[in-house]
Coordinates of C-alpha atoms in Angstrom, one line a residue:
M1322 CA -220.9 129.4 95.3
N1323 CA -217.8 131.7 95.0
K1324 CA -218.3 134.5 92.6
L1325 CA -215.3 136.6 91.4
V1326 CA -215.1 140.0 93.0
T1327 CA -214.3 142.9 90.6
P1328 CA -211.0 144.4 91.7
L1329 CA -211.1 147.9 93.1
L1330 CA -207.6 148.8 92.3
A1331 CA -205.5 148.4 89.1
L1332 CA -202.4 146.3 89.3
F1333 CA -199.2 148.2 89.9
F1334 CA -196.8 145.6 88.6
L1335 CA -195.3 145.0 85.2
I1336 CA -194.6 141.6 83.7
G1337 CA -192.6 141.7 80.5
C1338 CA -189.9 139.5 79.2
G1339 CA -188.1 139.7 75.9
K1340 CA -187.1 136.6 74.1
K1341 CA -183.5 136.6 75.4
K1342 CA -184.8 136.8 79.0
E1343 CA -187.2 134.0 78.5
E1344 CA -184.4 131.8 77.0
Q1345 CA -182.2 132.6 80.0
K1346 CA -185.0 131.4 82.3
D1347 CA -185.4 128.3 80.2
L1348 CA -181.7 127.5 80.7
S1349 CA -181.8 128.3 84.4
Q1350 CA -184.5 125.7 85.1
S1351 CA -183.3 123.1 82.6
E1352 CA -181.9 120.7 85.2
E1353 CA -184.4 117.9 84.9
K1354 CA -185.4 116.1 88.1
W1355 CA -188.1 113.5 88.6
W1356 CA -189.7 115.5 91.4
K1357 CA -190.0 118.6 89.2
E1358 CA -191.9 116.4 86.6
S1359 CA -194.0 114.7 89.2
I1360 CA -197.8 115.1 89.4
I1361 CA -198.6 114.5 93.0
Y1362 CA -202.0 113.2 94.2
Q1363 CA -202.7 113.8 97.8
I1364 CA -204.6 111.2 99.7
Y1365 CA -206.2 111.8 103.1
P1366 CA -206.3 108.1 104.1
R1367 CA -209.1 108.4 106.6
S1368 CA -211.4 109.6 103.8
F1369 CA -210.3 107.7 100.7
K1370 CA -211.6 104.1 100.9
D1371 CA -212.7 101.9 103.8
S1372 CA -212.0 98.2 103.3
D1373 CA -213.4 96.8 106.6
G1374 CA -216.6 98.6 107.3
D1375 CA -215.5 100.6 110.4
G1376 CA -216.3 103.9 108.7
V1377 CA -212.6 104.9 108.5
G1378 CA -210.5 104.8 105.3
D1379 CA -207.5 102.5 105.5
L1380 CA -204.4 101.2 103.7
K1381 CA -206.2 98.2 102.2
G1382 CA -208.8 100.6 100.8
I1383 CA -206.1 102.5 99.0
I1384 CA -204.6 99.2 97.7
Q1385 CA -208.1 98.4 96.3
Q1386 CA -208.0 101.6 94.3
L1387 CA -204.4 101.6 93.1
D1388 CA -205.5 101.0 89.5
Y1389 CA -207.8 104.0 89.7
I1390 CA -204.9 106.1 90.9
K1391 CA -202.7 104.8 88.1
D1392 CA -205.4 105.5 85.5
L1393 CA -205.4 109.2 86.7
G1394 CA -201.9 109.3 85.3
V1395 CA -200.4 110.9 88.4
T1396 CA -196.9 109.9 89.2
A1397 CA -196.7 110.2 93.0
V1398 CA -199.0 110.0 96.0
W1399 CA -198.6 112.2 99.1
L1400 CA -200.1 110.3 102.0
N1401 CA -201.2 112.2 105.1
P1402 CA -199.9 110.7 108.4
I1403 CA -200.6 107.0 109.0
Y1404 CA -198.5 106.5 112.1
S1405 CA -199.8 105.3 115.5
S1406 CA -201.8 108.2 117.0
P1407 CA -204.6 108.9 119.5
N1408 CA -206.2 111.1 116.7
D1409 CA -206.5 114.4 118.5
D1410 CA -205.7 116.0 115.2
N1411 CA -206.4 113.1 112.8
G1412 CA -202.9 111.6 112.9
Y1413 CA -200.9 114.8 113.1
D1414 CA -200.3 113.8 116.8
V1415 CA -197.9 110.9 116.5
S1416 CA -197.4 108.4 119.3
D1417 CA -195.2 106.0 117.5
Y1418 CA -193.3 107.0 114.3
R1419 CA -192.3 103.4 113.4
N1420 CA -195.8 101.9 113.5
I1421 CA -199.1 102.1 111.7
M1422 CA -202.3 103.5 113.2
A1423 CA -204.6 100.6 114.0
D1424 CA -207.5 102.4 112.1
F1425 CA -205.4 102.2 109.0
G1426 CA -204.0 98.7 109.2
T1427 CA -200.6 97.1 109.8
M1428 CA -197.0 97.5 108.6
E1429 CA -197.7 94.5 106.4
D1430 CA -200.5 96.5 104.7
F1431 CA -198.1 99.4 104.3
D1432 CA -195.4 97.2 102.7
M1433 CA -198.1 95.9 100.3
L1434 CA -199.3 99.4 99.5
L1435 CA -195.7 100.6 98.7
K1436 CA -195.0 97.6 96.5
G1437 CA -198.4 98.1 94.7
M1438 CA -197.5 101.7 94.0
H1439 CA -194.0 101.0 92.8
D1440 CA -195.3 98.1 90.6
R1441 CA -197.5 100.7 88.9
G1442 CA -194.7 103.3 88.6
I1443 CA -196.2 105.5 91.4
K1444 CA -193.9 107.1 94.0
L1445 CA -194.9 107.5 97.7
I1446 CA -194.3 110.7 99.7
M1447 CA -194.7 110.3 103.4
D1448 CA -195.9 113.1 105.8
V1449 CA -193.3 113.6 108.6
V1450 CA -194.8 115.3 111.7
V1451 CA -191.8 116.3 113.8
N1452 CA -192.4 119.9 115.0
H1453 CA -194.4 118.2 117.7
S1454 CA -195.4 114.7 118.8
S1455 CA -198.5 113.3 120.6
D1456 CA -198.5 113.7 124.4
E1457 CA -199.0 110.0 124.4
H1458 CA -195.6 109.3 122.7
E1459 CA -193.3 107.5 125.1
W1460 CA -190.8 110.4 124.8
F1461 CA -193.3 112.8 126.3
K1462 CA -194.5 110.4 128.9
Q1463 CA -190.9 110.1 130.1
S1464 CA -190.3 113.8 129.7
R1465 CA -193.2 114.9 131.9
S1466 CA -192.5 112.3 134.6
S1467 CA -189.8 114.3 136.4
R1468 CA -187.5 117.2 135.8
D1469 CA -184.4 115.0 135.8
N1470 CA -185.7 112.4 133.4
P1471 CA -183.3 111.8 130.4
F1472 CA -186.1 112.7 128.0
R1473 CA -186.9 116.0 129.8
D1474 CA -185.2 118.1 127.2
Y1475 CA -187.0 116.4 124.3
Y1476 CA -189.7 119.1 124.8
H1477 CA -189.9 122.7 125.9
W1478 CA -190.5 123.1 129.6
W1479 CA -190.7 126.2 131.8
P1480 CA -190.5 125.7 135.6
A1481 CA -193.5 127.2 137.4
E1482 CA -191.4 128.9 140.0
K1483 CA -190.1 131.2 137.3
G1484 CA -193.6 132.5 136.8
K1485 CA -195.8 132.1 133.8
P1486 CA -193.7 132.2 130.6
N1487 CA -194.2 134.9 128.0
Y1488 CA -197.3 134.4 125.9
R1489 CA -197.2 132.2 122.9
Y1490 CA -200.1 131.8 120.6
S1491 CA -201.6 128.3 119.9
L1492 CA -203.4 127.7 116.7
F1493 CA -205.6 124.9 118.1
D1494 CA -206.1 125.9 121.8
E1495 CA -209.5 127.0 123.0
K1496 CA -207.9 129.8 124.9
G1497 CA -205.2 130.5 122.2
D1498 CA -202.5 129.8 124.8
A1499 CA -199.5 127.6 123.8
W1500 CA -198.3 127.0 127.4
K1501 CA -200.0 124.2 129.3
Y1502 CA -199.4 123.8 133.0
D1503 CA -198.6 120.2 134.0
S1504 CA -198.7 119.4 137.8
I1505 CA -196.6 116.3 137.6
S1506 CA -193.4 118.3 137.5
D1507 CA -194.9 121.7 138.3
A1508 CA -194.0 123.2 134.9
F1509 CA -195.5 124.5 131.7
Y1510 CA -194.9 122.8 128.3
L1511 CA -195.1 124.4 124.9
H1512 CA -197.7 123.4 122.2
Y1513 CA -198.1 125.6 119.1
F1514 CA -201.0 123.4 118.2
S1515 CA -203.3 121.4 120.5
Q1516 CA -202.5 120.6 124.1
K1517 CA -202.0 117.0 123.0
Q1518 CA -199.3 118.1 120.6
P1519 CA -196.3 119.2 122.6
D1520 CA -193.6 120.8 120.5
L1521 CA -190.3 118.9 120.2
N1522 CA -187.1 120.6 121.3
W1523 CA -185.1 120.7 118.1
E1524 CA -182.3 122.5 119.9
N1525 CA -181.5 119.1 121.5
P1526 CA -179.2 117.1 119.2
K1527 CA -180.7 113.8 120.6
V1528 CA -184.1 114.8 119.2
R1529 CA -182.7 115.6 115.8
Q1530 CA -180.9 112.3 115.7
E1531 CA -184.1 110.5 116.7
V1532 CA -185.9 112.2 113.8
Y1533 CA -183.2 111.4 111.2
D1534 CA -183.2 107.8 112.3
I1535 CA -187.0 107.6 111.8
M1536 CA -186.7 109.1 108.3
K1537 CA -184.0 106.6 107.5
F1538 CA -186.3 103.8 108.7
W1539 CA -188.9 104.8 106.1
A1540 CA -186.3 105.6 103.4
E1541 CA -184.9 102.1 103.8
K1542 CA -188.3 100.7 103.2
G1543 CA -188.3 102.5 99.9
V1544 CA -190.4 105.6 100.3
D1545 CA -189.7 108.2 97.7
G1546 CA -190.0 111.5 99.6
F1547 CA -190.9 113.4 102.7
R1548 CA -193.2 116.3 103.4
L1549 CA -192.3 118.0 106.7
D1550 CA -195.4 119.2 108.5
A1551 CA -195.2 122.6 110.2
F1552 CA -191.5 122.4 110.1
Q1553 CA -190.9 126.1 109.5
F1554 CA -191.9 126.4 113.2
A1555 CA -189.5 123.8 114.6
A1556 CA -186.6 126.1 115.7
K1557 CA -187.3 128.3 118.7
D1558 CA -185.5 130.9 120.8
T1559 CA -185.6 128.8 124.0
T1560 CA -185.2 132.0 126.2
F1561 CA -188.8 132.7 125.1
P1562 CA -188.6 136.5 125.0
A1563 CA -191.8 138.6 124.9
F1564 CA -193.3 139.0 121.5
P1565 CA -195.3 142.0 120.2
D1566 CA -199.1 142.3 120.7
D1567 CA -199.8 141.2 117.1
L1568 CA -198.5 137.7 117.7
Q1569 CA -201.9 136.0 117.2
T1570 CA -202.7 137.7 113.9
N1571 CA -199.1 137.8 112.6
F1572 CA -197.7 134.6 114.1
I1573 CA -195.8 133.5 110.9
Q1574 CA -193.5 136.6 111.4
Y1575 CA -192.5 135.4 114.8
Y1576 CA -192.7 131.6 114.5
A1577 CA -191.4 130.8 111.0
V1578 CA -187.7 130.1 110.1
Q1579 CA -186.3 131.1 113.5
G1580 CA -183.0 130.4 115.1
N1581 CA -181.0 127.4 113.8
L1582 CA -183.6 126.0 111.4
H1583 CA -181.3 126.2 108.4
E1584 CA -178.6 124.4 110.2
Y1585 CA -181.0 121.6 111.2
L1586 CA -182.2 121.2 107.6
K1587 CA -178.6 121.1 106.3
E1588 CA -177.9 118.4 108.9
M1589 CA -181.1 116.5 107.8
H1590 CA -180.0 116.8 104.2
E1591 CA -176.5 115.5 105.0
Q1592 CA -177.8 112.5 107.1
V1593 CA -181.0 111.6 105.1
F1594 CA -181.7 113.4 101.8
S1595 CA -178.2 113.1 100.4
K1596 CA -178.2 109.3 101.1
Y1597 CA -181.4 108.4 99.2
D1598 CA -183.1 109.5 95.9
V1599 CA -186.0 111.2 97.8
M1600 CA -187.8 114.5 97.3
S1601 CA -188.2 116.9 100.2
V1602 CA -190.7 119.6 100.8
A1603 CA -191.7 121.5 104.0
E1604 CA -195.0 122.9 104.8
G1605 CA -194.7 126.7 104.5
A1606 CA -192.0 128.8 102.9
G1607 CA -191.1 131.2 105.7
R1608 CA -191.8 134.9 106.1
N1609 CA -190.5 136.2 102.8
F1610 CA -188.7 135.3 99.5
E1611 CA -185.3 135.3 101.2
D1612 CA -186.5 132.7 103.6
A1613 CA -188.0 130.6 100.8
H1614 CA -184.8 130.7 98.7
N1615 CA -182.7 129.8 101.7
L1616 CA -184.9 126.8 102.2
V1617 CA -184.9 125.5 98.6
D1618 CA -182.2 126.9 96.4
A1619 CA -180.1 124.0 95.1
D1620 CA -176.8 125.2 96.5
R1621 CA -178.3 125.5 100.0
N1622 CA -178.5 121.6 100.4
E1623 CA -181.7 121.9 102.4
L1624 CA -185.0 121.1 100.6
N1625 CA -186.1 120.5 97.0
M1626 CA -189.2 122.8 96.8
A1627 CA -191.2 125.5 98.5
Y1628 CA -194.8 125.0 99.5
A1629 CA -196.1 128.5 100.0
F1630 CA -199.5 129.5 101.5
E1631 CA -200.1 132.9 99.9
G1632 CA -201.9 131.6 96.8
V1633 CA -204.2 129.2 98.6
D1634 CA -205.1 131.9 101.2
I1635 CA -206.5 134.2 98.5
A1636 CA -210.0 132.8 98.5
K1637 CA -212.4 134.5 101.0
P1638 CA -216.1 134.0 101.8
E1639 CA -216.9 137.3 100.1
G1640 CA -215.0 136.2 96.9
Y1641 CA -211.6 137.3 95.6
S1642 CA -210.0 139.4 92.9
L1643 CA -208.6 137.7 89.9
S1644 CA -206.1 140.5 89.6
H1645 CA -204.8 139.6 93.0
F1646 CA -204.8 136.0 92.2
K1647 CA -202.7 136.6 89.1
E1648 CA -200.3 139.0 90.9
V1649 CA -199.6 136.4 93.6
F1650 CA -199.0 133.4 91.4
T1651 CA -196.9 135.6 88.9
R1652 CA -194.8 137.1 91.7
W1653 CA -194.0 133.7 93.1
D1654 CA -193.2 132.3 89.6
Q1655 CA -190.9 135.2 88.7
E1656 CA -189.1 135.0 92.0
F1657 CA -188.2 131.4 91.4
A1658 CA -187.6 131.6 87.6
K1659 CA -183.9 131.1 88.0
E1660 CA -183.3 129.5 91.4
G1661 CA -185.3 127.2 93.5
W1662 CA -188.5 125.3 92.8
L1663 CA -192.2 125.8 93.7
S1664 CA -195.2 123.7 94.5
I1665 CA -198.5 124.6 92.7
Y1666 CA -201.8 123.8 94.4
L1667 CA -205.2 125.2 95.3
A1668 CA -206.3 122.6 97.9
N1669 CA -205.1 120.2 100.5
H1670 CA -206.3 118.6 103.8
D1671 CA -206.2 122.0 105.5
Q1672 CA -208.6 123.7 103.0
A1673 CA -212.2 123.4 102.0
R1674 CA -212.9 122.1 98.5
M1675 CA -211.2 123.9 95.6
V1676 CA -214.2 124.4 93.4
S1677 CA -216.2 125.9 96.3
R1678 CA -213.4 128.3 97.1
F1679 CA -211.9 129.3 93.8
G1680 CA -214.5 128.3 91.3
N1681 CA -218.3 128.1 91.3
D1682 CA -220.0 125.1 92.8
S1683 CA -223.5 125.8 91.6
P1684 CA -224.9 122.9 89.4
K1685 CA -224.6 125.0 86.3
F1686 CA -220.9 125.9 86.7
R1687 CA -219.4 123.3 89.0
A1688 CA -218.0 121.1 86.2
P1689 CA -216.6 123.7 83.9
S1690 CA -215.0 125.7 86.8
A1691 CA -213.5 122.6 88.3
K1692 CA -212.0 121.6 84.9
M1693 CA -210.7 125.2 84.5
L1694 CA -209.0 125.1 87.9
N1695 CA -207.4 121.8 87.2
T1696 CA -206.1 123.2 83.9
F1697 CA -204.5 126.0 85.8
I1698 CA -202.8 123.8 88.3
L1699 CA -201.5 121.5 85.7
S1700 CA -200.2 124.2 83.3
M1701 CA -198.1 126.3 85.7
R1702 CA -194.4 126.0 86.4
G1703 CA -193.7 124.0 89.6
T1704 CA -194.7 120.6 90.9
P1705 CA -198.5 120.3 90.9
Y1706 CA -200.3 118.9 94.0
C1707 CA -203.8 117.6 93.2
Y1708 CA -206.0 116.8 96.2
F1709 CA -208.2 113.7 96.1
G1710 CA -211.7 114.3 94.9
D1711 CA -210.8 117.5 93.1
E1712 CA -210.4 115.3 89.9
L1713 CA -214.2 114.8 90.3
G1714 CA -215.1 118.4 91.2
M1715 CA -216.2 117.4 94.7
T1716 CA -217.7 120.3 96.6
N1717 CA -218.1 121.6 100.2
S1718 CA -220.8 120.0 102.3
S1719 CA -222.9 122.3 104.6
F1720 CA -222.9 121.7 108.3
E1721 CA -225.3 123.8 110.3
T1722 CA -224.2 123.2 113.9
I1723 CA -220.8 123.0 115.6
E1724 CA -221.7 119.5 116.7
E1725 CA -221.5 118.3 113.1
Y1726 CA -217.8 119.3 112.8
Q1727 CA -215.0 116.8 113.7
D1728 CA -212.0 119.0 113.2
I1729 CA -210.2 120.2 116.3
A1730 CA -209.4 123.5 114.7
A1731 CA -213.1 124.2 114.1
I1732 CA -214.2 122.9 117.5
N1733 CA -211.6 124.7 119.6
G1734 CA -211.9 127.8 117.5
Y1735 CA -215.6 127.9 118.3
K1736 CA -214.8 127.5 122.1
K1737 CA -212.2 130.3 121.8
V1738 CA -214.8 132.7 120.2
V1739 CA -217.3 131.8 123.0
N1740 CA -214.6 132.3 125.7
E1741 CA -213.8 135.7 124.2
G1742 CA -217.4 136.8 123.7
G1743 CA -216.9 137.0 120.0
D1744 CA -219.4 136.8 117.1
I1745 CA -220.5 133.2 116.9
E1746 CA -222.7 133.7 113.9
A1747 CA -219.8 135.2 111.9
Y1748 CA -217.6 132.4 113.0
M1749 CA -220.1 129.8 111.8
E1750 CA -220.5 131.5 108.5
N1751 CA -216.7 131.5 107.9
L1752 CA -216.7 127.8 108.8
K1753 CA -219.3 127.1 106.2
F1754 CA -216.9 128.5 103.6
G1755 CA -213.5 127.3 104.8
S1756 CA -213.7 124.4 107.3
R1757 CA -211.0 121.8 106.9
D1758 CA -213.8 119.1 107.4
Y1759 CA -215.2 120.0 104.0
G1760 CA -212.0 118.9 102.3
R1761 CA -212.1 115.7 104.3
T1762 CA -215.5 114.3 103.5
P1763 CA -215.3 110.8 102.1
M1764 CA -214.3 110.1 98.5
Q1765 CA -217.4 109.6 96.3
W1766 CA -217.0 106.3 94.4
D1767 CA -220.5 105.6 93.1
G1768 CA -224.2 106.3 93.8
S1769 CA -224.7 103.4 96.3
P1770 CA -225.1 104.2 100.1
N1771 CA -222.3 106.3 101.5
A1772 CA -220.9 106.6 98.0
N1773 CA -219.4 103.1 98.4
F1774 CA -216.8 104.7 100.7
T1775 CA -217.8 102.3 103.5
S1776 CA -220.3 99.6 104.3
G1777 CA -220.6 101.1 107.8
T1778 CA -221.1 104.5 109.2
P1779 CA -218.6 107.0 107.7
W1780 CA -216.5 108.9 110.2
L1781 CA -217.6 112.1 108.5
P1782 CA -220.8 112.3 106.5
V1783 CA -220.6 111.8 102.8
N1784 CA -221.6 114.9 100.8
D1785 CA -225.3 114.7 99.8
N1786 CA -224.5 115.2 96.2
Y1787 CA -222.6 111.9 95.9
K1788 CA -225.3 110.3 93.7
T1789 CA -224.4 112.7 90.8
I1790 CA -220.8 113.5 91.6
N1791 CA -218.8 110.2 91.8
V1792 CA -216.2 108.2 90.0
E1793 CA -218.7 105.7 88.5
S1794 CA -220.9 108.4 86.9
E1795 CA -217.9 110.4 85.6
K1796 CA -215.6 107.7 84.3
N1797 CA -217.7 106.9 81.2
D1798 CA -218.7 110.5 80.5
P1799 CA -216.1 112.0 78.0
N1800 CA -217.0 115.5 79.2
S1801 CA -216.7 114.8 82.9
V1802 CA -214.4 116.6 85.3
L1803 CA -212.6 113.3 85.8
N1804 CA -211.9 112.6 82.2
H1805 CA -210.8 116.2 81.6
F1806 CA -208.4 115.8 84.6
R1807 CA -207.0 112.6 83.0
R1808 CA -206.5 114.4 79.7
M1809 CA -204.8 117.4 81.3
V1810 CA -202.4 115.1 83.2
E1811 CA -201.4 113.5 79.9
V1812 CA -201.0 117.0 78.3
R1813 CA -198.6 118.0 81.0
K1814 CA -196.7 114.7 80.9
S1815 CA -196.2 114.9 77.2
N1816 CA -195.2 118.5 77.1
P1817 CA -192.2 119.4 79.1
V1818 CA -192.7 123.0 78.3
L1819 CA -195.5 123.0 80.9
V1820 CA -193.0 121.8 83.5
Y1821 CA -189.8 123.7 82.8
G1822 CA -190.9 126.5 80.4
A1823 CA -190.6 130.2 81.1
Y1824 CA -193.9 131.7 82.2
T1825 CA -195.1 135.1 80.9
L1826 CA -198.3 136.7 82.2
L1827 CA -200.4 138.5 79.5
Q1828 CA -202.8 141.4 80.3
P1829 CA -202.5 141.4 84.1
E1830 CA -205.3 144.0 84.2
H1831 CA -207.9 141.7 82.6
E1832 CA -210.6 141.2 85.3
Q1833 CA -212.0 137.9 84.0
I1834 CA -209.3 136.1 82.0
Y1835 CA -206.0 134.7 83.2
A1836 CA -203.8 134.3 80.2
Y1837 CA -200.1 133.3 80.0
T1838 CA -197.6 131.6 77.8
R1839 CA -195.1 128.9 78.6
M1840 CA -191.9 128.6 76.5
W1841 CA -189.1 126.0 76.5
K1842 CA -186.6 124.8 73.9
G1843 CA -188.5 126.4 71.1
E1844 CA -191.9 125.1 72.1
K1845 CA -194.5 127.7 73.1
M1846 CA -198.0 127.3 74.6
L1847 CA -200.7 129.8 75.3
V1848 CA -203.1 129.2 78.3
V1849 CA -206.4 131.2 78.5
L1850 CA -208.7 130.7 81.5
N1851 CA -212.0 132.5 82.1
F1852 CA -212.4 132.7 85.9
S1853 CA -215.9 134.2 85.7
E1854 CA -219.5 133.1 85.2
K1855 CA -219.9 135.4 82.2
N1856 CA -218.7 135.3 78.6
A1857 CA -215.3 137.0 78.3
S1858 CA -213.0 138.1 75.5
I1859 CA -209.4 138.9 75.2
S1860 CA -207.3 140.3 72.4
L1861 CA -203.8 138.8 72.1
K1862 CA -201.3 139.0 69.3
E1863 CA -200.4 135.4 70.2
A1864 CA -203.8 134.4 68.8
K1865 CA -202.5 134.8 65.3
S1866 CA -199.8 132.3 66.0
I1867 CA -202.1 129.5 67.2
K1868 CA -201.0 126.2 65.6
E1869 CA -203.6 123.9 67.3
E1870 CA -205.9 123.5 70.3
V1871 CA -204.2 121.2 72.8
I1872 CA -207.0 120.9 75.4
N1873 CA -210.4 122.6 75.9
N1874 CA -212.7 122.0 78.9
L1875 CA -215.7 122.9 76.7
Q1876 CA -216.9 121.7 73.3
S1877 CA -215.8 124.7 71.1
I1878 CA -213.8 127.8 70.9
D1879 CA -214.5 131.1 69.2
I1880 CA -211.5 133.0 67.8
K1881 CA -211.7 136.0 65.4
D1882 CA -208.5 137.5 64.3
E1883 CA -206.6 138.4 67.6
T1884 CA -209.7 138.0 69.8
I1885 CA -210.4 134.9 71.8
N1886 CA -213.9 134.6 73.1
L1887 CA -214.5 132.4 76.1
L1888 CA -217.6 130.9 77.6
P1889 CA -218.0 131.0 81.4
Y1890 CA -215.2 129.1 83.1
Q1891 CA -213.8 128.0 79.8
G1892 CA -210.1 127.0 79.9
V1893 CA -208.1 126.3 76.7
I1894 CA -204.4 125.6 75.9
F1895 CA -203.0 126.2 72.5
S1896 CA -199.7 125.3 70.9
L1897 CA -198.2 128.3 69.1
Q1898 CA -196.1 128.4 65.9

């Protein structure tokens, strides 16, 4: 359970916009695009639905549930990697970019899935993993075979006779070292992630052309967009100079948006994005707002939208401050009010469950807080990304030993703590709150064994609460998290003000309630969200202008004059006169 921490410091920022300023923002973001209006549903294919009983979700399983996805009302699906892979990092180590992982099915299955989505008016966004490949990719096999192999410069190599290269931090290495010695050619290769994920050399134009050709292959098949995994790290200074001692704790500052990254993205845009009606988004938004704008402002001809980490990183095991939460999301919105476009999300495959991190997963408050959080995501400016299972209010599991975890980040992180003589107990407690595995437990379809995810043994255990939290039990309950999600999706789709409208934060200092307005083309809405487990009240002059209640995650609402009284985790949207 994640309780809100009372903030120790007042906010030192002012949010205030007159009507003219709001109207200017309205006009600045009035260029309508399908990807701005999209509601993206992220599917982790390994965990969604298993059709053949091997315990691993697959493409045919997704096909079986396309009507469920359509009934959610979402307009696009982001599919985590499905390419051929030895699965060191669950598909984020690709061995063949033009083939489908055997666990997931065949290219024929993919073609059927894509057609099934398009027949239902759903777009498909593919995950493109090209900061690195698998060490089992043919490129790397050739590259490591000898120093004069034509593929040698597809990766970053450092000859051993020059001595050990300057330290580079690896996120997934048990020693934290991104250089791996390889005896075949007596050299070190670079891997920002696991040893089985060698970084591609984007400074080599042949590598870039290989990637563009791969993207064209999928675009020609009809996919509707690309999400570039870890791409902000792709460009490197290949002299590999020494970095300061804070590299491990501050690696974004040294790894993100380096060298010629913008030139590579402009080249990618010219060769791929400009030729197809596809959306583009890269994981990460750089080191600062300047980086983010340079990545996504329309006149840059690079990417469509930023996918920043600051908001999702707010939740901590000890809780978080709503003031901080409001400040972060407001700051990002205001920065992109006139130029560029944002993604809005609170969960993905790299996070534990949303309601366990940002809400309250106790039996009493799980449902209202999950609904409230979905109301937030779907009422903010930017393209919302909704992670599978969050429409049900799925929660974290609770693993007790490291042996129960499957994630390489958890396992190698544990080994690193052991190697460094660190605090194992503290590490395990942090894992219980934030492990990626908790966001990857199988989808809970009904109360039958293994939640009807598989007829076999699931690759990761199904959460013990699946008998009460599942699609079947929620679909016929009008007050369920699922049905609130469906209603909220329809509210967003039928009210463009929630997509394009100017955002204005109200009472930033309020410690329990997040309140804001959205305004566009004369339409105005008021959103009030109680982020706490206690009753809360807020006095707003806008309360006197309420025209009607648009959506409410609880049964009633108490308004007296200018005061709106909210129950724990209540979230309400009003239209204003």
